N, CA and C of each residue as an Amber inpcrd file, in Angstrom:
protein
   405
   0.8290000  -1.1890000   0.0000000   0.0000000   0.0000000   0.0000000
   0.8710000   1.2500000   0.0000000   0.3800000   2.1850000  -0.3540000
   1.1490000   3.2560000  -0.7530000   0.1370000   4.3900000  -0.5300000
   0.4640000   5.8980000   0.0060000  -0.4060000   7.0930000   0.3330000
  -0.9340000   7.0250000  -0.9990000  -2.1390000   7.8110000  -0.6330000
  -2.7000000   8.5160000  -1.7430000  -2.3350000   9.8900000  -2.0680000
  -1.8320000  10.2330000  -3.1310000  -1.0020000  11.9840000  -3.6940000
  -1.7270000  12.3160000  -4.4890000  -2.9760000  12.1130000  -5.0610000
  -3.4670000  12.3630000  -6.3010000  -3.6560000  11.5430000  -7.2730000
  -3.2260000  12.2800000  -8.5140000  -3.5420000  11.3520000  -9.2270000
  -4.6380000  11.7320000 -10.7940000  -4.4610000  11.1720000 -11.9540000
  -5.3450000  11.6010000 -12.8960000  -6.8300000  10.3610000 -12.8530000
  -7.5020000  10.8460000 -13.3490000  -8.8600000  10.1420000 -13.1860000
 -10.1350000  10.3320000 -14.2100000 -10.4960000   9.1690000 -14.5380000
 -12.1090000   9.4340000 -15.5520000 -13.0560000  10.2570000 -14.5830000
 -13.4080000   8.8900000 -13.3650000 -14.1680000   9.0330000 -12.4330000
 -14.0150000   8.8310000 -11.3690000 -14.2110000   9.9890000 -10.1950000
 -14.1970000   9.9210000  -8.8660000 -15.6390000   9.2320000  -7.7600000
 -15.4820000   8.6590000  -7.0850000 -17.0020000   8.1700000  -6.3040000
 -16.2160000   8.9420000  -4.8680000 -16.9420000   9.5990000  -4.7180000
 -16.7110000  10.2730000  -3.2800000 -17.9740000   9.6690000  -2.3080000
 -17.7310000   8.2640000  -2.0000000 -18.9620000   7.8920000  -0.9990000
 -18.5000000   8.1580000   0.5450000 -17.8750000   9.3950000   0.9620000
 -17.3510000   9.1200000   2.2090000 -16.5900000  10.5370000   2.5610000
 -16.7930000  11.1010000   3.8490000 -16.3370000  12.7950000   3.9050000
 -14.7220000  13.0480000   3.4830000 -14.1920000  14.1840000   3.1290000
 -12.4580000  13.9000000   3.1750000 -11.9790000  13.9850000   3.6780000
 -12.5960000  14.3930000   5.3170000 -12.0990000  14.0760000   6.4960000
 -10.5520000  15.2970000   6.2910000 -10.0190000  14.6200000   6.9730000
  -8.5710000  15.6530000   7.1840000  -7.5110000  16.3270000   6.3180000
  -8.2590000  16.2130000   4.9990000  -7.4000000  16.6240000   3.7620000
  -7.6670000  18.0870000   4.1890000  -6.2270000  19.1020000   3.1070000
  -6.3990000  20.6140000   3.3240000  -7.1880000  20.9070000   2.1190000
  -8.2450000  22.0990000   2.6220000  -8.6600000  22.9200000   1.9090000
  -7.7620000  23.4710000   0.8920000  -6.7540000  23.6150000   0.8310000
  -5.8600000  24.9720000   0.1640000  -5.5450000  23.8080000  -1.3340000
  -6.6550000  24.5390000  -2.4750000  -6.3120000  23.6380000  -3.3600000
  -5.3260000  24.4070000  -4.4380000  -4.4780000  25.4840000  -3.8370000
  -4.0370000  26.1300000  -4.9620000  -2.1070000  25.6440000  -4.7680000
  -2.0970000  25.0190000  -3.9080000  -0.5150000  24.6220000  -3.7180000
  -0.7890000  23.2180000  -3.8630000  -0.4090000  22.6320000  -4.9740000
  -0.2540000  21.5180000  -5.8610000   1.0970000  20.8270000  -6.0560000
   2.4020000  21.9870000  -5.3180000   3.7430000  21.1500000  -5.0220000
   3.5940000  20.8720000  -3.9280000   2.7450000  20.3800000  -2.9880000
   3.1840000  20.0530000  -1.9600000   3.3860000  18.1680000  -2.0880000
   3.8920000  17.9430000  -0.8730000   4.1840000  16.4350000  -1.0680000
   3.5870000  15.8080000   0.1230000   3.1400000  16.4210000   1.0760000
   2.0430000  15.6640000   1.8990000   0.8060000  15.4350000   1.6600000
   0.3610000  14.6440000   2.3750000  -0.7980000  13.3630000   1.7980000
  -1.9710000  14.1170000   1.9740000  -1.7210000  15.5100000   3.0380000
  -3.2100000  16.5300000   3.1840000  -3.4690000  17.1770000   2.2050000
  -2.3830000  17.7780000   1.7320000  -2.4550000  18.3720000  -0.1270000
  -2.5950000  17.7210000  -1.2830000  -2.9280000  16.5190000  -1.1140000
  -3.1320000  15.4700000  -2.5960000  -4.5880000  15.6270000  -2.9780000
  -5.3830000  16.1560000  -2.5090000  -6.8300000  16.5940000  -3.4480000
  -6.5090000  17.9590000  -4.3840000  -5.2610000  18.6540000  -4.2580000
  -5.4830000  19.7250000  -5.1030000  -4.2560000  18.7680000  -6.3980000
  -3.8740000  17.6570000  -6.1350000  -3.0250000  17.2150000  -7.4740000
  -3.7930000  15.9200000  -8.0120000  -4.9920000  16.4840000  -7.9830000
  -5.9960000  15.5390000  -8.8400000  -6.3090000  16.5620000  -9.8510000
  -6.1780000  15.5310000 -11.1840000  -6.7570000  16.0670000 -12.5890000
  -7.4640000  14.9310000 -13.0200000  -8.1850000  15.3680000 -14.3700000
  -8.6460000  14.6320000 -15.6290000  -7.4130000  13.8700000 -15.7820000
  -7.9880000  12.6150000 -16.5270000  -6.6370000  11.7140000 -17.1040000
  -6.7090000  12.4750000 -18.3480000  -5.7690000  12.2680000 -18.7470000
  -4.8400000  12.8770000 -20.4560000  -5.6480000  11.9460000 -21.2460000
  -6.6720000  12.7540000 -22.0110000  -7.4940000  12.2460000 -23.2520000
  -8.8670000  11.3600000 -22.4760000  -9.6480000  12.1090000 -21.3350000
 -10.3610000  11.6050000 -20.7850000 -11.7790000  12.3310000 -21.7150000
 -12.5650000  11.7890000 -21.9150000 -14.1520000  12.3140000 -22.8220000
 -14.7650000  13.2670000 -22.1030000 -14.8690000  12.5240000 -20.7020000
 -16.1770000  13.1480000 -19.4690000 -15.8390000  12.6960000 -18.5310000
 -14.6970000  13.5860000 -17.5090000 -14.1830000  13.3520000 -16.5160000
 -15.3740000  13.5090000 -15.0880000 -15.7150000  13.0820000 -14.4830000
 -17.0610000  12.7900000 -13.3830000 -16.4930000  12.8580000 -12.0270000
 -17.4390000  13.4690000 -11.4260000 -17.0030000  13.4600000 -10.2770000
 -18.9690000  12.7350000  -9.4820000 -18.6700000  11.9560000  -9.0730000
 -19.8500000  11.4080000  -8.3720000 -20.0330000  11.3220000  -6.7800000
 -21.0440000  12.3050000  -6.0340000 -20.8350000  12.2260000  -4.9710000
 -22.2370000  11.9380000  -4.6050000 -21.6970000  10.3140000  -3.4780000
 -23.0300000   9.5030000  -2.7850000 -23.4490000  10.3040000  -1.5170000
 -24.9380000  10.9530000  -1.8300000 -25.7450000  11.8220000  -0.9860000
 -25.5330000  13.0070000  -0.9000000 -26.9510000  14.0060000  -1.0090000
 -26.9180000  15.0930000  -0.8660000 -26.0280000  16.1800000  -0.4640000
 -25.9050000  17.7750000  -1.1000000 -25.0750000  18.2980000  -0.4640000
 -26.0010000  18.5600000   1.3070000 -24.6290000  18.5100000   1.8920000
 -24.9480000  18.3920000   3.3880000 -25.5740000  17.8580000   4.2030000
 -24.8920000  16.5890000   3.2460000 -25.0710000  14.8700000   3.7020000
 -24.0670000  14.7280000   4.9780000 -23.9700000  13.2320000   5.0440000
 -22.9760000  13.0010000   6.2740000 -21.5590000  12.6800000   4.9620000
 -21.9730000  12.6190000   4.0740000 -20.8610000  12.2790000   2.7540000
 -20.2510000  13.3630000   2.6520000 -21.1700000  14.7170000   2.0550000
 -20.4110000  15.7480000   1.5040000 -21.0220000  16.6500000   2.3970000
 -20.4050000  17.2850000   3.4840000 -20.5310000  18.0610000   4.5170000
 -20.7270000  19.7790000   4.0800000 -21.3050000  20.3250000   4.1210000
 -21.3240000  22.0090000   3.5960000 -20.3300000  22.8360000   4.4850000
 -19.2590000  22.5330000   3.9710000 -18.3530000  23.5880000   4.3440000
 -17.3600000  23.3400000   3.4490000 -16.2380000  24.0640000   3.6230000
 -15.2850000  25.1400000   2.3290000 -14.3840000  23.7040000   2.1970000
 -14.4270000  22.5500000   2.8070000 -13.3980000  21.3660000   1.5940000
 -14.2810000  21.2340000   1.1210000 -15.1230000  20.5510000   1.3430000
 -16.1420000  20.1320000   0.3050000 -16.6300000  21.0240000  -1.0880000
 -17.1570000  22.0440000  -0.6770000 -17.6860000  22.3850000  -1.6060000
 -16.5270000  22.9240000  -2.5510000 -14.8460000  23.5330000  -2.1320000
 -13.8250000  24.0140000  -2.8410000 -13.5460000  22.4660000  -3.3460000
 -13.3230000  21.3660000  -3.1020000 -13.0300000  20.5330000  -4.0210000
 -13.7890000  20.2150000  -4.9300000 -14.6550000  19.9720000  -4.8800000
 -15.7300000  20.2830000  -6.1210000 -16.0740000  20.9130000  -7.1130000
 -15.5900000  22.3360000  -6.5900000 -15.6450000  23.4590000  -7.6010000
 -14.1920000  23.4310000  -8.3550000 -13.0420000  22.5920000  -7.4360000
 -11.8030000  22.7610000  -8.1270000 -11.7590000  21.8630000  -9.1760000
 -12.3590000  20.5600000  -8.8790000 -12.6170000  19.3120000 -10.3920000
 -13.3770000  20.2250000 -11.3980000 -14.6350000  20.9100000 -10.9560000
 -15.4690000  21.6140000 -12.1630000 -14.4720000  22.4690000 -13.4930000
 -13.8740000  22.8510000 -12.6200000 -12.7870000  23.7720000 -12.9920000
 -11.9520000  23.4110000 -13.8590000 -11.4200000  22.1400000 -13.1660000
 -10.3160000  21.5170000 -14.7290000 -11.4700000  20.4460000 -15.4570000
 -12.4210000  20.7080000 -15.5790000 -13.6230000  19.6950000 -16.1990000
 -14.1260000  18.6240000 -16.0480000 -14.1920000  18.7960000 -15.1180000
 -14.9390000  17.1830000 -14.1990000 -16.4210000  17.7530000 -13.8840000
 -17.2970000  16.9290000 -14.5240000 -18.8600000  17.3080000 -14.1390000
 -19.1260000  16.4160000 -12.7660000 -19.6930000  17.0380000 -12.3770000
 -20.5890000  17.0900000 -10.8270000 -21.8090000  16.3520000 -10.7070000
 -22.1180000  15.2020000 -10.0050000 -23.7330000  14.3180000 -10.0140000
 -23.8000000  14.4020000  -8.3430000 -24.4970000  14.8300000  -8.0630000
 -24.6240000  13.7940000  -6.6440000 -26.2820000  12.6310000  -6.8730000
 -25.5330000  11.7190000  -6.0980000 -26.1350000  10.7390000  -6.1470000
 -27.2850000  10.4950000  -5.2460000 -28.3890000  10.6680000  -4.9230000
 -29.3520000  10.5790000  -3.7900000 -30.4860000   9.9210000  -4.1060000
 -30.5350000   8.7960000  -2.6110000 -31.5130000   7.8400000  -2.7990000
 -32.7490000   8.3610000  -2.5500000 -33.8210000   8.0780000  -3.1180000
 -35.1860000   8.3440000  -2.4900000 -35.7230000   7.4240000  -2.1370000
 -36.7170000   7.4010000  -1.5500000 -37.8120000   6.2790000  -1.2110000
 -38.0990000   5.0760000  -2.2400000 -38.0020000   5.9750000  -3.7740000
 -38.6070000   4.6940000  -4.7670000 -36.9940000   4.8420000  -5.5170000
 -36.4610000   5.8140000  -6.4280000 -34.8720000   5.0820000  -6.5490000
 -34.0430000   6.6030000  -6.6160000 -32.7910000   6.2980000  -6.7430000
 -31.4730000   7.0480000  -6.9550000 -32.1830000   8.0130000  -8.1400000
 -31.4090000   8.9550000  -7.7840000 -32.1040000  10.2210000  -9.1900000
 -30.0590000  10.2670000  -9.7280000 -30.4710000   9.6800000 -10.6890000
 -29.4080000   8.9780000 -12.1390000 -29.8380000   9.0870000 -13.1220000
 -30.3170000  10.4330000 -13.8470000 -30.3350000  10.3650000 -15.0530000
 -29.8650000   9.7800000 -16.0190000 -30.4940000   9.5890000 -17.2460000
 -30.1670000   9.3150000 -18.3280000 -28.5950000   9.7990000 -19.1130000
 -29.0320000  10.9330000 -19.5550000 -27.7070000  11.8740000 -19.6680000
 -26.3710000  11.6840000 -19.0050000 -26.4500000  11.2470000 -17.8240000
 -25.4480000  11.2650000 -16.5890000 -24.6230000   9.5160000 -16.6240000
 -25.8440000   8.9220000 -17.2510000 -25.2510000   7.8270000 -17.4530000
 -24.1760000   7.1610000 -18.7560000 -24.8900000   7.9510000 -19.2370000
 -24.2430000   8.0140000 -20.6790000 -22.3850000   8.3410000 -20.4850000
 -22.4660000   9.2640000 -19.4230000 -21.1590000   9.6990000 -18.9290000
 -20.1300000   8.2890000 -18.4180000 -20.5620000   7.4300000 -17.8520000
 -19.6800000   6.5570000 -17.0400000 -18.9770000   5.9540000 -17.7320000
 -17.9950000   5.1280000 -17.7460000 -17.5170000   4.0640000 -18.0270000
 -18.3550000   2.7830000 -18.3660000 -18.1270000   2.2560000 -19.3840000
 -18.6430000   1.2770000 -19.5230000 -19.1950000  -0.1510000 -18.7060000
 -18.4760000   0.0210000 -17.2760000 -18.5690000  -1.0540000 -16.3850000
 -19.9240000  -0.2870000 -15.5280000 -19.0770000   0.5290000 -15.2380000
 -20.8390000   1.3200000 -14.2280000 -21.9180000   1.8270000 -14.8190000
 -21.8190000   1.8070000 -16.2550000 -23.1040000   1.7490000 -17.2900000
 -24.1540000   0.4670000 -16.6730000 -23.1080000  -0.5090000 -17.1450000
 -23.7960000  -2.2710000 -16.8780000 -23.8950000  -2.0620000 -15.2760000
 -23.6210000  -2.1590000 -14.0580000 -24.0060000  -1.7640000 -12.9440000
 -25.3710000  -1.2100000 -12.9440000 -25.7220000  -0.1100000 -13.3050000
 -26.4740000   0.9010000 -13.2630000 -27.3390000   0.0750000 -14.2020000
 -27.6110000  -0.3330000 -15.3840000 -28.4300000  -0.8760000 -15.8060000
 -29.0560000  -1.8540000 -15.2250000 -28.2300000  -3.0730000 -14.6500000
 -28.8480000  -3.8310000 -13.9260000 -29.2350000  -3.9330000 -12.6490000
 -29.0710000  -2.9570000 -12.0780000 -29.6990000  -2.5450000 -10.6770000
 -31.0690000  -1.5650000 -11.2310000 -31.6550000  -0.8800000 -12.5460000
 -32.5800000  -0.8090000 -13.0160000 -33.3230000  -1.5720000 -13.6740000
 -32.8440000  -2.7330000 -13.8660000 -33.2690000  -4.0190000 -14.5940000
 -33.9650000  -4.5260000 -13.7410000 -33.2260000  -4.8050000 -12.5770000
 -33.8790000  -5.8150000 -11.2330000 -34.9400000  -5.2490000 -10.6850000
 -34.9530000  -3.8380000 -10.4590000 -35.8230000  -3.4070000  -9.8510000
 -37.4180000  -3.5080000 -11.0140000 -37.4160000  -3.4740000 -12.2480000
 -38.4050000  -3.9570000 -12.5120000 -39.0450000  -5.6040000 -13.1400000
 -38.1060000  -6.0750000 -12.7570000 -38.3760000  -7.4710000 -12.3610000
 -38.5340000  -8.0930000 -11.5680000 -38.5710000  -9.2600000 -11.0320000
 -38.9240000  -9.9940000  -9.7750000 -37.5800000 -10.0230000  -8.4310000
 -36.5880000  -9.3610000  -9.6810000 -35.3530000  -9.3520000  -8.7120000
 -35.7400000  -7.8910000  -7.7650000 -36.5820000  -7.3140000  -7.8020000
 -36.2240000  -6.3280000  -7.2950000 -37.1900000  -6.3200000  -6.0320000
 -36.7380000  -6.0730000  -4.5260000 -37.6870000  -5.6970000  -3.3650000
 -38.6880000  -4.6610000  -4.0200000 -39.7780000  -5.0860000  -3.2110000
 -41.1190000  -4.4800000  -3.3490000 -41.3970000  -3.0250000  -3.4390000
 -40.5140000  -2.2640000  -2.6960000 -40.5690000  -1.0820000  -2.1150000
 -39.7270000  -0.8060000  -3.4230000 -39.1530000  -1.2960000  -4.6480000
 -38.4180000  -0.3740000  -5.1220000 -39.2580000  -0.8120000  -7.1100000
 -40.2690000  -1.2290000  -6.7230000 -41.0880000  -1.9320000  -8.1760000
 -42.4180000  -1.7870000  -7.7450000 -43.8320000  -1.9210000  -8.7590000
 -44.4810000  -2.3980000  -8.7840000 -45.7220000  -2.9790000 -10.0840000
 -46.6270000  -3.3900000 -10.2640000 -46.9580000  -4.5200000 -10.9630000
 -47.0920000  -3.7120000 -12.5680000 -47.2110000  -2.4370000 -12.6540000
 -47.5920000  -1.8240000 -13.4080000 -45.8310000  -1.8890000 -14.5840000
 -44.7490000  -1.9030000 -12.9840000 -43.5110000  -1.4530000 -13.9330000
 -43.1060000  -3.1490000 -14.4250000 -43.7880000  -3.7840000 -13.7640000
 -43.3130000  -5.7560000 -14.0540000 -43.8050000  -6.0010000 -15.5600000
 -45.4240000  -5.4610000 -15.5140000 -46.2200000  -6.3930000 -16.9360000
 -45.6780000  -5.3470000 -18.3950000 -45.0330000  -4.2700000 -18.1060000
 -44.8160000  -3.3610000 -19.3400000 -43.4300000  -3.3120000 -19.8300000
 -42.4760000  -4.1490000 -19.2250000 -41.5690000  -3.6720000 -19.8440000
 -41.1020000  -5.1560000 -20.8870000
């Protein structure tokens, strides 16, 4: 295992706060492990660099204050689009459009966790008979 320093990237999943990283995303020589969110980029020849964050802003995920929301705005910045991900009662609001964005593996993910849910694979609370007999 080895720190995390950054790093280039398609897609980020931020399911989890950043906890003790520094705010200060404008010093990018640094070499400690608190300054490695400002030496994240797009990978070189990336389409639709993503940044995906699980639950609302001012969730227990993405907390409303100045890391959070400055890292976010700093990916926007070098072109990383922004989703947050939030469950509702009946499903995740995952657009269409948004999907189109992923990688080909979390395309198929995402499809078949919409697949199941209108089939028999899917708990009750997240289908019902209308979405079973039509598709």
């Amino acid at each position: 295992n080895s720190p995390f320093m950054g790093g280039q990237y398609d897609v980020i999943i931020q399911c989890s706060p950043l906890g003790d990283f520094s705010a200060d995303f404008s010093n990018r020589s640094s070499n400690d492990i608190k300054g490695s969110l400002a030496r994240i980029h797009p990978r070189s020849g990336a389409k639709a660099p993503l940044l995906i964050v699980v639950g609302k802003s001012g969730s227990h995920h993405f907390p409303a204050d100045g890391l959070h929301f400055g890292f976010k705005q700093m990916l926007e910045s070098r072109g990383f689009s922004s989703v947050h991900v939030v469950q509702s009662e009946r499903m995740p609001y995952l657009t269409g459009d948004i999907v189109e964005l992923l990688p080909a593996t979390l395309q198929e993910v995402v499809l078949r966790e919409e697949w199941d849910r209108v089939t028999d694979n899917a708990p009750s609370k997240f289908s019902n008979l209308y979405k079973k007999f039509t598709i």
